[in-house]
Short mmCIF file of C-alpha atoms and ligand atoms in Angstrom, two decimals:
data_model
loop_
_atom_site.label_atom_id
_atom_site.label_comp_id
_atom_site.label_asym_id
_atom_site.label_seq_id
_atom_site.Cartn_x
_atom_site.Cartn_y
_atom_site.Cartn_z
CA UNK A 51 0.00 0.00 0.00
CA UNK A 52 1.03 3.65 -0.28
CA UNK A 53 4.35 3.89 1.56
CA UNK A 54 4.02 7.60 2.06
CA UNK A 55 0.86 7.13 4.06
CA UNK A 56 2.32 4.37 6.23
CA UNK A 57 1.30 5.45 9.76
CA UNK A 58 3.79 3.38 11.77
CA UNK A 59 6.94 4.78 13.33
CA UNK A 60 9.59 2.32 14.40
CA UNK A 61 12.54 4.13 15.98
CA UNK A 62 13.98 5.24 19.29
CA UNK A 63 11.75 7.92 20.77
CA UNK A 64 9.53 8.19 17.65
CA UNK A 65 6.02 9.04 18.78
CA UNK A 66 3.71 6.14 17.89
CA UNK A 67 0.55 6.91 15.92
CA UNK A 68 -1.41 5.47 18.86
CA UNK A 69 0.02 5.55 22.37
CA UNK A 70 -1.82 2.44 23.45
CA UNK A 71 -2.17 1.03 26.95
CA UNK A 72 -0.56 3.87 28.90
CA UNK A 73 -3.71 5.61 30.13
CA UNK A 74 -3.23 4.71 33.76
CA UNK A 75 0.34 6.00 33.90
CA UNK A 76 -0.70 9.24 32.20
CA UNK A 77 -3.58 9.58 34.63
CA UNK A 78 -1.18 9.05 37.52
CA UNK A 79 1.01 11.84 36.14
CA UNK A 80 -1.98 14.19 35.84
CA UNK A 81 -2.92 13.49 39.44
CA UNK A 82 0.66 14.07 40.56
CA UNK A 83 0.86 17.47 38.87
CA UNK A 84 -2.54 18.49 40.15
CA UNK A 85 -1.77 17.51 43.71
CA UNK A 86 1.59 19.27 43.77
CA UNK A 87 -0.12 22.45 42.60
CA UNK A 88 -2.68 22.00 45.38
CA UNK A 89 0.19 21.55 47.87
CA UNK A 90 -0.82 18.03 48.68
CA UNK A 91 1.80 15.34 49.12
CA UNK A 92 2.27 12.95 46.24
CA UNK A 93 5.04 10.60 45.15
CA UNK A 94 7.18 11.53 42.20
CA UNK A 95 7.43 8.93 39.44
CA UNK A 96 10.18 6.73 38.06
CA UNK A 97 9.09 4.80 34.97
CA UNK A 98 11.11 1.69 34.49
CA UNK A 99 11.14 -0.90 31.77
CA UNK A 100 13.15 -2.72 29.18
CA UNK A 101 14.55 -1.31 25.95
CA UNK A 102 12.04 -0.31 23.32
CA UNK A 103 8.91 -0.48 25.49
CA UNK A 104 8.11 3.20 25.09
CA UNK A 105 9.62 4.96 28.10
CA UNK A 106 10.92 7.91 26.09
CA UNK A 107 7.69 8.58 24.21
CA UNK A 108 5.79 8.31 27.48
CA UNK A 109 8.14 10.75 29.19
CA UNK A 110 7.63 13.21 26.33
CA UNK A 111 3.88 12.84 26.69
CA UNK A 112 4.16 13.40 30.45
CA UNK A 113 6.13 16.57 29.74
CA UNK A 114 3.21 17.83 27.63
CA UNK A 115 0.86 16.87 30.46
CA UNK A 116 2.98 18.88 32.90
CA UNK A 117 3.01 21.89 30.60
CA UNK A 118 -0.74 21.66 30.13
CA UNK A 119 -1.09 21.71 33.92
CA UNK A 120 0.95 24.92 33.96
CA UNK A 121 4.35 23.53 34.95
CA UNK A 122 7.66 24.77 33.63
CA UNK A 123 9.59 21.76 32.46
CA UNK A 124 13.15 20.60 32.10
CA UNK A 125 13.71 17.45 30.05
CA UNK A 126 17.16 15.90 29.93
CA UNK A 127 18.67 12.60 28.92
CA UNK A 128 21.44 11.09 31.01
CA UNK A 129 24.50 9.63 29.29
CA UNK A 130 27.13 7.18 30.32
CA UNK A 131 29.87 9.16 32.03
CA UNK A 132 28.12 12.56 32.10
CA UNK A 133 27.68 13.91 35.62
CA UNK A 134 24.19 14.78 36.80
CA UNK A 135 25.27 18.26 37.85
CA UNK A 136 26.69 19.11 34.43
CA UNK A 137 23.51 17.85 32.84
CA UNK A 138 21.16 19.94 34.97
CA UNK A 139 23.00 23.22 35.46
CA UNK A 140 22.34 24.85 32.06
CA UNK A 141 18.64 24.02 32.31
CA UNK A 142 18.29 25.30 35.86
CA UNK A 143 20.01 28.47 34.78
CA UNK A 144 17.56 28.94 31.90
CA UNK A 145 14.66 28.23 34.24
CA UNK A 146 15.79 30.76 36.82
CA UNK A 147 16.13 33.42 34.14
CA UNK A 148 12.62 32.60 32.93
CA UNK A 149 11.33 32.93 36.48
CA UNK A 150 13.14 36.21 36.77
CA UNK A 151 11.07 37.57 33.91
CA UNK A 152 7.81 36.60 35.61
CA UNK A 153 5.97 39.20 37.60
CA UNK A 154 6.30 39.04 41.35
CA UNK A 155 8.07 40.61 44.25
CA UNK A 156 10.78 39.08 46.37
CA UNK A 157 14.41 38.12 46.05
CA UNK A 158 14.18 34.34 45.84
CA UNK A 159 15.05 34.26 42.16
CA UNK A 160 18.22 36.29 42.68
CA UNK A 161 19.03 34.05 45.60
CA UNK A 162 18.40 31.00 43.46
CA UNK A 163 20.85 32.27 40.87
CA UNK A 164 23.39 32.91 43.61
CA UNK A 165 23.01 29.37 44.92
CA UNK A 166 23.36 28.03 41.38
CA UNK A 167 26.47 30.13 41.00
CA UNK A 168 28.10 28.66 44.08
CA UNK A 169 26.98 25.17 43.07
CA UNK A 170 28.78 25.64 39.76
CA UNK A 171 31.81 26.94 41.62
CA UNK A 172 32.01 23.75 43.62
CA UNK A 173 31.60 21.35 40.72
CA UNK A 174 33.94 23.26 38.44
CA UNK A 175 36.90 21.77 40.18
CA UNK A 176 35.70 18.30 39.37
CA UNK A 177 34.31 18.55 35.90
CA UNK A 178 36.68 21.03 34.33
CA UNK A 179 35.36 24.08 32.66
CA UNK A 180 31.65 24.44 32.96
CA UNK A 181 31.57 28.06 32.12
CA UNK A 182 28.05 29.20 31.56
CA UNK A 183 28.61 32.83 32.34
CA UNK A 184 26.62 33.66 35.42
CA UNK A 185 27.43 37.22 36.25
CA UNK A 186 26.08 36.97 39.75
CA UNK A 187 27.51 36.92 43.25
CA UNK A 188 27.63 33.39 44.66
CA UNK A 189 25.82 32.57 47.89
CA UNK A 190 28.65 31.10 49.92
CA UNK A 191 27.80 28.11 52.05
CA UNK A 192 24.58 27.39 50.18
CA UNK A 193 25.39 24.57 47.77
CA UNK A 194 29.15 24.49 47.56
CA UNK A 195 30.20 21.88 50.10
CA UNK A 196 31.33 19.62 47.27
CA UNK A 197 29.09 16.86 48.60
CA UNK A 198 26.34 16.33 46.05
CA UNK A 199 24.01 14.75 48.60
CA UNK A 200 24.03 18.07 50.44
CA UNK A 201 24.41 20.50 47.56
CA UNK A 202 21.81 19.14 45.18
CA UNK A 203 18.98 19.25 47.76
CA UNK A 204 19.97 22.83 48.63
CA UNK A 205 20.02 23.79 44.97
CA UNK A 206 16.59 22.22 44.39
CA UNK A 207 15.20 24.06 47.41
CA UNK A 208 16.54 27.35 46.07
CA UNK A 209 15.07 26.75 42.62
CA UNK A 210 11.73 25.57 43.99
CA UNK A 211 11.45 28.53 46.36
CA UNK A 212 12.14 30.84 43.47
CA UNK A 213 9.40 29.14 41.48
CA UNK A 214 6.99 29.30 44.39
CA UNK A 215 7.62 32.99 44.85
CA UNK A 216 6.64 33.56 41.21
CA UNK A 217 3.60 31.30 41.50
CA UNK A 218 5.17 28.76 39.20
CA UNK A 219 5.84 25.03 39.44
CA UNK A 220 8.65 22.98 38.01
CA UNK A 221 8.78 19.47 36.58
CA UNK A 222 12.18 17.93 35.96
CA UNK A 223 12.05 14.97 33.58
CA UNK A 224 15.08 12.75 33.19
CA UNK A 225 15.43 9.94 30.67
CA UNK A 226 17.92 7.05 30.97
CA UNK A 227 18.29 7.51 34.73
CA UNK A 228 20.14 4.21 35.02
CA UNK A 229 23.28 5.97 33.79
CA UNK A 230 23.62 7.92 37.03
CA UNK A 231 25.92 6.57 39.70
CA UNK A 232 24.27 5.34 42.87
CA UNK A 233 25.73 8.40 44.58
CA UNK A 234 24.00 10.72 42.11
CA UNK A 235 20.74 8.82 42.41
CA UNK A 236 20.95 9.07 46.13
CA UNK A 237 21.51 12.85 45.87
CA UNK A 238 18.44 13.13 43.66
CA UNK A 239 16.43 11.14 46.15
CA UNK A 240 17.61 13.36 49.01
CA UNK A 241 16.66 16.41 46.97
CA UNK A 242 13.16 15.08 46.39
CA UNK A 243 12.90 14.28 50.06
CA UNK A 244 13.40 17.97 50.80
CA UNK A 245 10.82 18.95 48.20
CA UNK A 246 8.27 16.77 49.88
CA UNK A 247 9.10 17.84 53.43
CA UNK A 248 8.70 21.48 52.51
CA UNK A 249 5.87 20.94 50.05
CA UNK A 250 7.70 22.83 47.37
CA UNK A 251 6.41 22.88 43.80
CA UNK A 252 9.10 20.78 42.14
CA UNK A 253 8.48 17.25 40.87
CA UNK A 254 10.71 14.70 39.28
CA UNK A 255 9.67 12.20 36.65
CA UNK A 256 12.39 9.79 35.61
CA UNK A 257 12.53 6.98 33.10
CA UNK A 258 15.03 4.26 32.55
CA UNK A 259 16.02 0.67 33.03
CA UNK A 260 15.08 -0.89 36.36
CA UNK A 261 17.36 0.67 39.02
CA UNK A 262 15.75 0.05 42.39
CA UNK A 263 17.52 -3.21 43.14
CA UNK A 264 20.82 -1.45 42.48
CA UNK A 265 20.22 1.16 45.17
CA UNK A 266 21.69 0.39 48.54
CA UNK A 267 20.21 0.51 52.03
CA UNK A 268 18.91 3.87 53.08
CA UNK A 269 18.50 5.37 49.64
CA UNK A 270 16.43 2.39 48.63
CA UNK A 271 13.97 2.79 51.47
CA UNK A 272 13.83 6.55 50.85
CA UNK A 273 13.23 5.92 47.17
CA UNK A 274 10.35 3.61 47.90
CA UNK A 275 8.69 6.19 50.08
CA UNK A 276 9.22 9.14 47.74
CA UNK A 277 8.64 7.59 44.33
CA UNK A 278 6.19 5.33 42.67
CA UNK A 279 7.70 2.99 40.11
CA UNK A 280 5.20 2.33 37.33
CA UNK A 281 6.41 -0.47 35.10
CA UNK A 282 6.36 0.23 31.40
CA UNK A 283 6.12 -3.15 29.75
CA UNK A 284 4.86 -5.11 26.80
CA UNK A 285 1.25 -4.34 25.86
CA UNK A 286 -1.53 -6.80 26.61
CA UNK A 287 -3.18 -8.23 23.50
CA UNK A 288 -6.13 -5.83 23.36
CA UNK A 289 -3.84 -2.77 23.56
CA UNK A 290 -1.32 -4.23 21.13
CA UNK A 291 -4.07 -4.83 18.59
CA UNK A 292 -5.41 -1.32 19.12
CA UNK A 293 -1.91 0.09 18.56
CA UNK A 294 -1.98 -1.58 15.14
CA UNK A 295 -5.64 -1.31 14.21
CA UNK A 296 -6.45 2.33 14.99
CA UNK A 297 -3.65 4.00 12.97
CA UNK A 298 -4.45 1.85 9.94
CA UNK A 299 -8.15 2.60 10.30
CA UNK A 300 -7.38 6.31 10.39
CA UNK A 301 -5.91 5.82 6.91
CA UNK A 302 -9.07 4.08 5.75
CA UNK A 303 -7.64 0.54 5.81
CA UNK A 304 -8.00 -2.57 7.98
CA UNK A 305 -6.10 -5.51 9.43
CA UNK A 306 -7.66 -8.97 9.37
CA UNK A 307 -8.19 -10.16 12.95
CA UNK A 308 -6.00 -13.17 12.10
CA UNK A 309 -3.18 -10.82 11.04
CA UNK A 310 -3.43 -8.92 14.33
CA UNK A 311 -3.27 -12.14 16.26
CA UNK A 312 -0.25 -13.29 14.30
CA UNK A 313 1.61 -10.04 14.98
CA UNK A 314 0.80 -10.21 18.65
CA UNK A 315 2.17 -13.71 18.84
CA UNK A 316 5.39 -12.72 17.08
CA UNK A 317 6.01 -9.52 19.03
CA UNK A 318 4.67 -10.58 22.42
CA UNK A 319 3.23 -7.07 22.55
CA UNK A 320 6.57 -5.22 22.70
CA UNK A 321 5.95 -1.71 21.36
CA UNK A 322 9.08 -1.34 19.22
CA UNK A 323 8.39 -4.67 17.53
CA UNK A 324 4.76 -3.74 16.97
CA UNK A 325 5.79 -0.60 15.10
CA UNK A 326 8.26 -2.49 12.95
CA UNK A 327 5.72 -5.19 12.13
CA UNK A 328 2.99 -2.69 11.39
CA UNK A 329 5.33 -0.72 9.19
CA UNK A 330 6.50 -3.65 7.08
CA UNK A 331 3.07 -5.25 6.86
CA UNK A 332 1.61 -2.02 5.49
CA UNK A 333 4.34 -1.64 2.87
CA UNK A 334 4.16 -5.25 1.82
CA UNK A 335 0.37 -5.57 1.56
CA UNK A 336 -1.13 -4.98 -1.88
CA UNK A 337 -4.58 -4.06 -0.59
CA UNK A 338 -6.68 -3.72 2.53
CA UNK A 339 -7.54 -5.69 4.60
CA UNK A 340 -4.02 -6.75 5.49
CA UNK A 341 -4.25 -10.52 5.89
CA UNK A 342 -2.36 -13.14 7.85
CA UNK A 343 -0.53 -14.24 4.70
CA UNK A 344 1.17 -10.84 4.51
CA UNK A 345 2.45 -11.33 8.03
CA UNK A 346 4.09 -14.66 7.29
CA UNK A 347 5.53 -13.32 4.03
CA UNK A 348 7.19 -10.35 5.78
CA UNK A 349 8.37 -12.35 8.74
CA UNK A 350 11.89 -12.88 7.40
CA UNK A 351 12.31 -9.23 6.44
CA UNK A 352 11.10 -7.93 9.80
CA UNK A 353 13.46 -10.24 11.67
CA UNK A 354 16.30 -8.96 9.54
CA UNK A 355 15.38 -5.35 10.15
CA UNK A 356 15.04 -5.86 13.87
CA UNK A 357 18.39 -7.58 13.97
CA UNK A 358 20.01 -4.70 12.08
CA UNK A 359 18.27 -1.76 13.73
CA UNK A 360 17.41 -2.87 17.21
CA UNK A 361 19.66 -5.72 18.32
CA UNK A 362 22.80 -5.31 16.25
CA UNK A 363 23.57 -1.73 17.32
CA UNK A 364 23.77 -2.88 20.89
CA UNK A 365 25.69 -6.03 20.10
CA UNK A 366 28.37 -4.13 18.16
CA UNK A 367 29.31 -2.10 21.23
CA UNK A 368 30.43 -5.20 23.12
CA UNK A 369 33.87 -6.69 23.64
CA UNK A 370 34.42 -10.38 22.86
CA UNK A 371 34.34 -11.25 26.58
CA UNK A 372 31.06 -9.42 27.04
CA UNK A 373 29.59 -11.22 24.04
CA UNK A 374 30.60 -14.57 25.45
CA UNK A 375 28.99 -13.71 28.79
CA UNK A 376 25.72 -12.77 27.10
CA UNK A 377 25.89 -15.85 24.91
CA UNK A 378 26.23 -17.98 28.04
CA UNK A 379 23.10 -16.30 29.43
CA UNK A 380 21.25 -17.02 26.20
CA UNK A 381 22.33 -20.64 26.43
CA UNK A 382 20.27 -20.81 29.65
CA UNK A 383 17.00 -19.73 27.99
CA UNK A 384 14.99 -16.52 28.30
CA UNK A 385 16.01 -15.56 31.85
CA UNK A 386 16.25 -14.09 34.42
CA UNK A 387 19.48 -15.92 35.16
CA UNK A 388 21.28 -16.69 38.37
CA UNK A 389 24.78 -15.26 38.16
CA UNK A 390 26.06 -18.52 39.52
CA UNK A 391 24.49 -20.51 36.69
CA UNK A 392 26.20 -18.26 34.15
CA UNK A 393 29.54 -18.89 35.84
CA UNK A 394 28.92 -22.62 35.74
CA UNK A 395 28.07 -22.42 32.03
CA UNK A 396 31.35 -20.64 31.43
CA UNK A 397 33.25 -23.03 33.73
CA UNK A 398 34.80 -20.19 35.70
CA UNK A 399 34.58 -18.85 39.24
CA UNK A 400 31.71 -16.45 39.84
CA UNK A 401 34.02 -13.74 41.25
CA UNK A 402 36.10 -13.60 38.10
CA UNK A 403 32.98 -12.52 36.19
CA UNK A 404 32.18 -9.50 38.34
CA UNK A 405 34.11 -6.99 36.16
CA UNK A 406 32.51 -8.08 32.91
CA UNK A 407 29.08 -8.12 34.53
CA UNK A 408 29.60 -4.59 35.86
CA UNK A 409 30.61 -3.42 32.40
CA UNK A 410 27.47 -4.95 30.91
CA UNK A 411 25.34 -3.21 33.51
CA UNK A 412 27.08 0.11 32.81
CA UNK A 413 26.43 -0.34 29.11
CA UNK A 414 22.78 -0.97 29.90
CA UNK A 415 22.77 -4.47 28.39
CA UNK A 416 21.80 -6.33 31.54
CA UNK A 417 20.32 -5.42 34.90
CA UNK A 418 19.81 -7.14 38.16
CA UNK A 419 16.12 -7.80 38.85
CA UNK A 420 16.98 -9.29 42.24
CA UNK A 421 20.05 -10.06 44.27
CA UNK A 422 22.20 -12.66 42.53
CA UNK A 423 20.15 -12.49 39.33
CA UNK A 424 20.70 -11.04 35.87
CA UNK A 425 18.37 -10.31 32.98
CA UNK A 426 18.65 -8.82 29.52
CA UNK A 427 17.45 -5.22 29.18
CA UNK A 428 16.51 -5.83 25.56
CA UNK A 429 13.36 -7.90 25.00
CA UNK A 430 13.98 -11.23 23.23
CA UNK A 431 17.73 -10.61 23.25
CA UNK A 432 18.40 -14.27 24.08
CA UNK A 433 16.94 -15.33 20.73
CA UNK A 434 19.08 -12.76 18.95
CA UNK A 435 22.24 -13.94 20.72
CA UNK A 436 21.58 -17.48 19.57
CA UNK A 437 21.00 -16.25 16.02
CA UNK A 438 24.09 -14.09 15.83
CA UNK A 439 26.37 -16.57 17.62
CA UNK A 440 24.87 -19.92 16.70
CA UNK A 441 27.54 -21.90 18.51
CA UNK A 442 28.22 -21.43 22.23
CA UNK A 443 31.95 -21.59 22.88
CA UNK A 444 32.92 -20.74 26.46
N1 ATP B 217 2.18 2.67 23.84
C1 ATP B 217 2.72 2.42 22.64
N2 ATP B 217 1.96 1.90 21.64
C2 ATP B 217 2.51 1.66 20.44
N3 ATP B 217 3.77 1.91 20.10
C3 ATP B 217 4.59 2.44 21.04
C4 ATP B 217 4.09 2.72 22.35
N4 ATP B 217 5.09 3.23 23.08
C5 ATP B 217 6.17 3.27 22.27
N5 ATP B 217 5.88 2.80 21.04
C6 ATP B 217 6.85 2.66 19.94
O1 ATP B 217 7.92 1.87 20.43
C7 ATP B 217 9.17 2.34 19.96
C8 ATP B 217 10.12 2.55 21.13
O2 ATP B 217 9.72 3.65 21.93
P1 ATP B 217 10.75 4.41 22.90
O3 ATP B 217 11.94 4.83 22.13
O4 ATP B 217 9.99 5.42 23.64
O5 ATP B 217 11.17 3.21 23.88
P2 ATP B 217 12.16 3.27 25.12
O6 ATP B 217 11.56 2.45 26.20
O7 ATP B 217 12.51 4.67 25.45
O8 ATP B 217 13.43 2.49 24.55
P3 ATP B 217 14.97 2.63 25.03
O9 ATP B 217 15.06 1.94 26.36
O10 ATP B 217 15.74 1.90 23.97
O11 ATP B 217 15.30 4.09 25.10
C9 ATP B 217 8.89 3.57 19.12
O12 ATP B 217 8.90 3.20 17.76
C10 ATP B 217 7.49 4.00 19.55
O13 ATP B 217 6.78 4.59 18.48
MG1 MG B 218 14.29 5.71 25.47
#
């Protein structure tokens, strides 16, 4: 059918034509924003889920929800090796200048800028030149202890008080939160703790791979009290079919129910796979309705495309040792895997694998769903590993 009118959008962060099955999370976000404006306590949100399930598009939608509720927003994406402070500072600076232009009396905005200035002063030593030209006197002793767990909460308080003074509210949205160190996460958690204690109008919505099990002791119990952790996962059949059916219908075409069922079976409802299947099925079909035969005919092509675009890019970033580790996991089935079983598969001592496992976690390839366990962060990655490395050689 007409390729130009193809409604599907496979790709990292590409908004789907139909954001299916996420109503309850969006509703939760609306309630959160509303309650913060009403000065009622509510948990901030950390969306967690595997690769390609739709965390980024959901976070973007939540940003729009926040803006519609009247919030000023900051949306950032964490990267491997980029400090949280460096990531946030330019945005907080912009925000404070925006607040400065809003009507209202008081000196909290100036103060906020001063606190930001001293915060920058303290991190400059560590991160080199973060010169963002703030021609303002620092507020000594406010956020310049050099200890992020102290400074970040103080900085957030200063920003939130500035916002409050100007009758504004702030939502900070952070994607790929798993890239922060546990120390940075703990500082963020402490900062949100202060927001809640003082009922200040600043909320945090994060998204990323599952992180909770990686947090230690006190920060974990804090995190559980301050945040809700909605899971973003594969779509149930009804939502998966809707995600395919409605966009096609909007273009005046149809899927056969049998075709929808076939796609659901092949994708297990994973959003990225649904988009890729929908996309190829549309292009391949001669006419509407798109039948089950089209699905089996495109099966090979879709697998190839997913291998190239979704799996391969991640695989290519791995060292031979890391590949062997993942291949050993795949040898054990779909997971989750006990770290000990992987060691046994590789005929080595479990301790000797700790460095390679840490690397794989840092690269976001695996995560630990529970103590002593590992799982792939990419859905169906075990099947890909067996395809790309047909023979397991420890
Ligand atoms: N609710 C949904 N219904 C249908 N398609 C969706 C849905 N959510 C996301 N998608 C599609 O899934 C794909 C992946 O989305 P997105 O990039 O947001 O995932 P992600 O969880 O952020 O992945 P990653 O962990 O790799 O960053 C996109 O093509 C998007 O259009
Ligand atoms: Mg994403």
